[in-house]
Tab-separated table of C-alpha atoms and ligand atoms in Angstrom:
chain	number	residue	atom	x	y	z
A	1	MET	CA	-10.026	8.815	-9.673
A	2	LYS	CA	-9.378	5.107	-9.181
A	3	ILE	CA	-8.989	3.906	-5.597
A	4	THR	CA	-7.917	0.446	-4.445
A	5	VAL	CA	-8.459	-0.445	-0.794
A	6	LEU	CA	-6.878	-3.427	0.955
A	7	HIS	CA	-8.859	-4.056	4.152
A	8	GLY	CA	-7.005	-5.987	6.840
A	9	GLN	CA	-10.247	-7.440	8.168
A	10	MET	CA	-13.671	-8.621	7.025
A	11	HIS	CA	-15.853	-6.711	9.492
A	12	GLN	CA	-16.982	-3.095	9.347
A	13	GLY	CA	-15.603	-1.770	12.620
A	14	SER	CA	-13.719	1.352	13.675
A	15	THR	CA	-10.951	0.989	11.089
A	16	TYR	CA	-13.418	0.454	8.257
A	17	HIS	CA	-15.396	3.530	9.332
A	18	LEU	CA	-12.278	5.683	9.614
A	19	THR	CA	-11.285	4.642	6.093
A	20	LYS	CA	-14.829	5.303	4.873
A	21	MET	CA	-14.741	8.820	6.352
A	22	VAL	CA	-11.887	9.669	3.977
A	23	LEU	CA	-13.277	7.749	0.995
A	24	ASP	CA	-16.682	9.446	1.307
A	25	ARG	CA	-14.946	12.798	0.940
A	26	LEU	CA	-13.075	11.643	-2.162
A	27	SER	CA	-16.064	10.051	-3.828
A	28	GLY	CA	-17.755	11.602	-6.823
A	29	PRO	CA	-18.998	10.715	-10.277
A	30	ASP	CA	-15.394	10.261	-11.445
A	31	THR	CA	-14.446	7.867	-8.585
A	32	ALA	CA	-14.155	4.081	-8.884
A	33	ILE	CA	-13.368	2.165	-5.706
A	34	ARG	CA	-12.083	-1.428	-5.745
A	35	GLU	CA	-12.019	-3.159	-2.361
A	36	PHE	CA	-10.336	-6.358	-1.159
A	37	PHE	CA	-11.059	-7.894	2.232
A	38	MET	CA	-8.670	-10.171	4.107
A	39	PRO	CA	-8.614	-13.098	4.493
A	40	LYS	CA	-11.380	-13.666	1.871
A	41	ASP	CA	-9.294	-12.239	-0.953
A	42	MET	CA	-5.981	-13.810	0.084
A	43	PRO	CA	-6.494	-16.807	2.354
A	44	ALA	CA	-3.212	-18.644	1.786
A	45	PRO	CA	0.075	-17.637	3.394
A	46	CYS	CA	3.384	-17.481	1.541
A	47	VAL	CA	5.049	-20.913	1.552
A	48	GLY	CA	8.549	-19.452	1.234
A	49	CYS	CA	9.346	-21.016	-2.151
A	50	ASN	CA	10.959	-17.749	-3.361
A	51	ARG	CA	9.597	-18.405	-6.848
A	52	CYS	CA	8.164	-14.866	-7.144
A	53	PHE	CA	11.632	-13.407	-6.671
A	54	LEU	CA	13.580	-16.009	-8.641
A	55	GLU	CA	11.256	-17.123	-11.431
A	56	GLY	CA	8.521	-14.472	-11.624
A	57	GLU	CA	5.276	-13.825	-9.736
A	58	GLU	CA	3.273	-15.989	-12.164
A	59	ASN	CA	5.036	-19.008	-10.607
A	60	CYS	CA	3.732	-18.318	-7.079
A	61	PRO	CA	1.507	-21.213	-5.917
A	62	GLN	CA	-1.118	-18.562	-5.039
A	63	ALA	CA	-0.656	-16.497	-8.219
A	64	ASP	CA	-4.361	-16.647	-9.116
A	65	ALA	CA	-5.309	-14.941	-5.846
A	66	VAL	CA	-2.482	-12.386	-5.901
A	67	ARG	CA	-2.913	-11.303	-9.549
A	68	PRO	CA	-6.241	-9.407	-9.238
A	69	VAL	CA	-4.958	-7.509	-6.209
A	70	ALA	CA	-1.665	-6.629	-7.915
A	71	GLU	CA	-3.512	-5.469	-11.047
A	72	ALA	CA	-5.927	-3.318	-9.017
A	73	LEU	CA	-2.952	-1.695	-7.263
A	74	GLU	CA	-1.320	-0.942	-10.608
A	75	GLU	CA	-4.488	0.726	-11.931
A	76	ALA	CA	-5.182	2.852	-8.838
A	77	ASP	CA	-4.425	6.553	-8.419
A	78	LEU	CA	-4.850	6.132	-4.649
A	79	ILE	CA	-3.891	3.003	-2.703
A	80	VAL	CA	-5.380	2.560	0.770
A	81	LEU	CA	-3.951	0.020	3.207
A	82	GLU	CA	-5.932	-0.338	6.417
A	83	SER	CA	-5.907	-2.585	9.462
A	84	PRO	CA	-6.970	-2.543	13.086
A	85	CYS	CA	-4.107	-2.805	15.564
A	86	TYR	CA	-3.717	-6.383	16.788
A	87	VAL	CA	-1.052	-6.716	19.509
A	88	PHE	CA	0.844	-3.670	18.221
A	89	GLY	CA	0.872	-4.795	14.604
A	90	MET	CA	-1.352	-5.113	11.539
A	91	THR	CA	-3.689	-8.110	11.315
A	92	GLY	CA	-2.035	-11.382	10.355
A	93	GLN	CA	-4.362	-11.721	7.383
A	94	LEU	CA	-3.222	-8.418	5.842
A	95	LYS	CA	0.415	-9.314	6.446
A	96	ILE	CA	-0.201	-12.553	4.540
A	97	LEU	CA	-1.286	-10.571	1.501
A	98	LEU	CA	1.536	-8.046	1.787
A	99	ASP	CA	4.101	-10.888	1.964
A	100	HIS	CA	2.817	-12.024	-1.429
A	101	LEU	CA	3.580	-8.567	-2.820
A	102	GLY	CA	7.213	-8.615	-1.678
A	103	TYR	CA	8.368	-9.011	-5.279
A	104	ARG	CA	7.089	-5.453	-5.888
A	105	TRP	CA	9.509	-3.982	-3.322
A	106	MET	CA	12.077	-1.599	-4.760
A	107	PRO	CA	15.072	-3.989	-4.611
A	108	HIS	CA	13.159	-6.481	-6.769
A	109	ARG	CA	10.575	-5.484	-9.394
A	110	PRO	CA	8.751	-2.248	-8.453
A	111	HIS	CA	5.955	-1.435	-10.915
A	112	PRO	CA	6.821	1.736	-12.864
A	113	LYS	CA	3.342	3.191	-12.277
A	114	MET	CA	3.832	3.109	-8.489
A	115	PHE	CA	6.139	6.128	-8.615
A	116	ARG	CA	3.248	8.530	-9.366
A	117	LYS	CA	0.592	7.301	-6.978
A	118	VAL	CA	-0.747	8.508	-3.641
A	119	GLY	CA	-0.989	6.152	-0.636
A	120	LEU	CA	-3.004	6.200	2.565
A	121	ALA	CA	-2.373	4.044	5.650
A	122	VAL	CA	-5.218	3.784	8.198
A	123	SER	CA	-5.428	2.078	11.587
A	124	THR	CA	-7.302	2.185	14.876
A	125	ALA	CA	-6.433	0.789	18.290
A	126	ALA	CA	-8.305	0.801	21.558
A	127	GLY	CA	-5.493	2.347	23.594
A	128	GLY	CA	-2.167	2.307	21.760
A	129	GLY	CA	-0.379	0.937	18.728
A	130	ALA	CA	-2.350	2.373	15.778
A	131	ASP	CA	0.605	4.646	14.948
A	132	LYS	CA	2.868	1.584	14.769
A	133	VAL	CA	0.467	-0.089	12.339
A	134	VAL	CA	0.283	2.897	9.972
A	135	LYS	CA	4.070	3.164	10.123
A	136	ALA	CA	4.360	-0.477	9.005
A	137	LEU	CA	1.720	-0.019	6.274
A	138	ALA	CA	3.414	3.177	5.062
A	139	ARG	CA	6.679	1.223	4.825
A	140	HIS	CA	5.090	-1.144	2.301
A	141	LEU	CA	3.834	1.790	0.227
A	142	PHE	CA	7.275	3.410	0.358
A	143	PHE	CA	9.099	0.250	-0.746
A	144	TRP	CA	6.609	-0.214	-3.598
A	145	GLY	CA	7.751	3.235	-4.781
A	146	VAL	CA	4.640	5.264	-3.836
A	147	PRO	CA	5.875	8.871	-3.464
A	148	ALA	CA	3.089	10.559	-1.451
A	149	ILE	CA	1.974	8.717	1.668
A	150	HIS	CA	-0.628	9.865	4.205
A	151	ARG	CA	-1.136	8.350	7.646
A	152	PHE	CA	-4.432	8.342	9.544
A	153	SER	CA	-4.331	6.555	12.893
A	154	ALA	CA	-6.488	6.862	15.996
A	155	ASN	CA	-6.706	5.369	19.436
A	156	VAL	CA	-10.488	5.217	19.669
A	157	GLN	CA	-10.779	4.026	23.315
A	158	ALA	CA	-13.347	1.448	22.258
A	159	ALA	CA	-13.538	-2.168	21.167
A	160	LYS	CA	-16.350	-1.418	18.685
A	161	TRP	CA	-17.260	1.501	16.419
A	162	ASP	CA	-20.682	1.845	18.126
A	163	GLU	CA	-18.843	2.555	21.379
A	164	VAL	CA	-16.684	5.386	19.987
A	165	LYS	CA	-17.808	8.622	21.662
A	166	GLY	CA	-19.491	11.382	19.620
A	167	GLU	CA	-16.810	13.924	20.497
A	168	LYS	CA	-14.092	11.570	19.317
A	169	ARG	CA	-15.955	10.929	16.056
A	170	LYS	CA	-16.233	14.669	15.410
A	171	LYS	CA	-12.459	15.091	15.812
A	172	LEU	CA	-11.878	12.162	13.475
A	173	GLU	CA	-14.273	13.673	10.926
A	174	LYS	CA	-12.197	16.875	10.938
A	175	ARG	CA	-8.996	14.923	10.372
A	176	ALA	CA	-10.679	12.938	7.591
A	177	VAL	CA	-11.634	16.190	5.830
A	178	CYS	CA	-8.018	17.436	5.963
A	179	THR	CA	-6.607	14.080	4.851
A	180	ALA	CA	-9.016	13.842	1.909
A	181	ALA	CA	-8.230	17.420	0.829
A	182	ALA	CA	-4.478	16.736	0.939
A	183	ILE	CA	-4.919	13.533	-1.075
A	184	ARG	CA	-7.069	15.268	-3.694
A	185	ARG	CA	-4.395	17.939	-4.193
A	186	GLN	CA	-1.748	15.292	-4.889
A	187	ILE	CA	-3.643	12.938	-7.203
A	188	GLY	CA	-1.924	12.969	-10.586
A	189	ARG	CA	0.793	15.312	-9.304
A	190	ALA	CA	2.802	13.165	-6.877
A	191	ARG	CA	6.491	12.746	-7.685
A	192	PRO	CA	9.188	10.972	-5.651
A	193	GLY	CA	11.102	12.881	-3.013
A	194	VAL	CA	14.735	12.556	-2.013
A	195	LYS	CA	14.274	9.338	-0.009
A	196	THR	CA	12.589	7.411	-2.836
A	197	CYS	CA	15.067	8.670	-5.451
A	198	PHE	CA	18.005	7.813	-3.197
A	199	LEU	CA	16.737	4.255	-2.629
A	200	PHE	CA	16.043	3.821	-6.348
A	201	TYR	CA	19.583	4.924	-7.270
A	202	ILE	CA	21.151	2.621	-4.630
A	203	MET	CA	19.104	-0.285	-5.994
A	204	ARG	CA	20.088	0.593	-9.534
A	205	SER	CA	23.789	0.453	-8.643
A	206	MET	CA	23.227	-2.938	-6.979
A	207	HIS	CA	21.382	-4.246	-10.050
A	208	LYS	CA	24.277	-3.109	-12.228
A	209	LYS	CA	26.527	-5.271	-10.034
A	210	GLY	CA	24.148	-8.236	-10.470
A	211	VAL	CA	23.271	-8.576	-6.780
A	212	PHE	CA	19.627	-9.650	-7.380
A	213	SER	CA	18.040	-12.525	-9.324
A	214	PRO	CA	18.180	-12.632	-13.146
A	215	THR	CA	14.367	-12.162	-13.123
A	216	ASP	CA	14.712	-8.941	-11.104
A	217	HIS	CA	17.648	-7.816	-13.254
A	218	ALA	CA	15.649	-8.357	-16.465
A	219	HIS	CA	12.857	-6.140	-15.077
A	220	TRP	CA	15.267	-3.258	-14.452
A	221	GLU	CA	16.857	-3.779	-17.876
A	222	ARG	CA	13.502	-3.982	-19.705
A	223	ASN	CA	12.368	-0.686	-18.152
A	224	GLY	CA	15.592	1.031	-19.229
A	225	TRP	CA	16.449	1.837	-15.608
A	226	LEU	CA	19.975	0.433	-15.977
A	227	ASP	CA	20.520	2.835	-18.915
A	228	GLY	CA	19.651	5.916	-16.867
A	229	LYS	CA	15.864	6.055	-17.257
A	230	THR	CA	13.701	6.538	-14.170
A	231	PRO	CA	10.073	5.511	-13.663
A	232	TRP	CA	9.052	9.085	-12.749
A	233	LYS	CA	10.764	10.963	-15.624
A	234	ASP	CA	10.258	8.275	-18.268
A	235	PRO	CA	6.913	6.619	-17.472
A	236	ALA	CA	6.296	3.330	-19.271
B	301	FMN	C1	-6.567	-9.691	18.712
B	301	FMN	C2	-6.689	-8.262	19.107
B	301	FMN	C3	-5.551	-7.565	19.478
B	301	FMN	C4	-5.620	-6.231	19.852
B	301	FMN	N1	-4.476	-5.564	20.194
B	301	FMN	C5	-4.545	-4.269	20.552
B	301	FMN	C6	-3.357	-3.542	20.904
B	301	FMN	O1	-2.243	-4.036	20.850
B	301	FMN	N2	-3.503	-2.270	21.308
B	301	FMN	C7	-4.737	-1.656	21.388
B	301	FMN	O2	-4.793	-0.520	21.772
B	301	FMN	N3	-5.863	-2.301	21.029
B	301	FMN	C8	-5.796	-3.593	20.607
B	301	FMN	N4	-6.945	-4.254	20.222
B	301	FMN	C9	-8.197	-3.496	20.115
B	301	FMN	C10	-8.448	-2.988	18.681
B	301	FMN	O3	-7.260	-2.587	18.061
B	301	FMN	C11	-9.380	-1.786	18.647
B	301	FMN	O4	-10.555	-2.045	19.310
B	301	FMN	C12	-9.635	-1.351	17.205
B	301	FMN	O5	-10.224	-0.079	17.180
B	301	FMN	C13	-10.558	-2.345	16.521
B	301	FMN	O6	-10.751	-1.945	15.203
B	301	FMN	P1	-11.905	-2.619	14.320
B	301	FMN	O7	-13.213	-2.178	14.934
B	301	FMN	O8	-11.698	-2.048	12.963
B	301	FMN	O9	-11.695	-4.081	14.386
B	301	FMN	C14	-6.878	-5.578	19.844
B	301	FMN	C15	-8.025	-6.274	19.462
B	301	FMN	C16	-7.932	-7.591	19.076
B	301	FMN	C17	-9.182	-8.322	18.637
């Protein structure tokens, strides 16, 4: 199993440990984990040139930094997005990376392989807001086309992992076991549900009307999606 993890922070705090709890239970001789840490792996924010949408992602001024992340996401069976809650949202540094991947949203150029993957969104907060972060992270996975998305959020009542109480950790361990088991069952078997199919078909009808850029349109045409093919029934 190939796993790609996008960490919304550099340090190994509560969010990192929560993510690790799940990853440890998925790890085995057949597991390869690729990790990216923000902002080290994507330091530059989007400059709003729109070149990724209009001319192709290779024309982004930060294309060299985005490419390895995008390729690792394409190769993964499981994609993990994780971030501590900062003022009721994900960290700014993770949002910077996710902005750069906007061209992969369903209206534009979703990667065909995304429609068979499993996603996991993880967040911790001290008191409240972790659920809002995983909701936002899950939204990215959904708009990339990922069909099976798990959420793991916790209000840990602590500023640091060392301060998280033993009882709390035990409860989190139990949830990690269940989450890992559910993910393992879906790897290689995930297929889009009604919501993803519905969005895909709406986007297809808009592409047929030429609503999006010629670059986006060419992507849909090249994949045969405008001729009735779908990325889940007719994988590239
Ligand atoms: C800038 C900043 C903003 C924060 N905002 C919130 C918040 O809105 N709600 C909350 O409950 N905790 C908030 N916290 C606390 C962290 O979310 C919490 O301690 C979290 O578990 C830290 O995860 P980490 O150890 O992975 O960094 C904030 C912490 C920082 C540094």
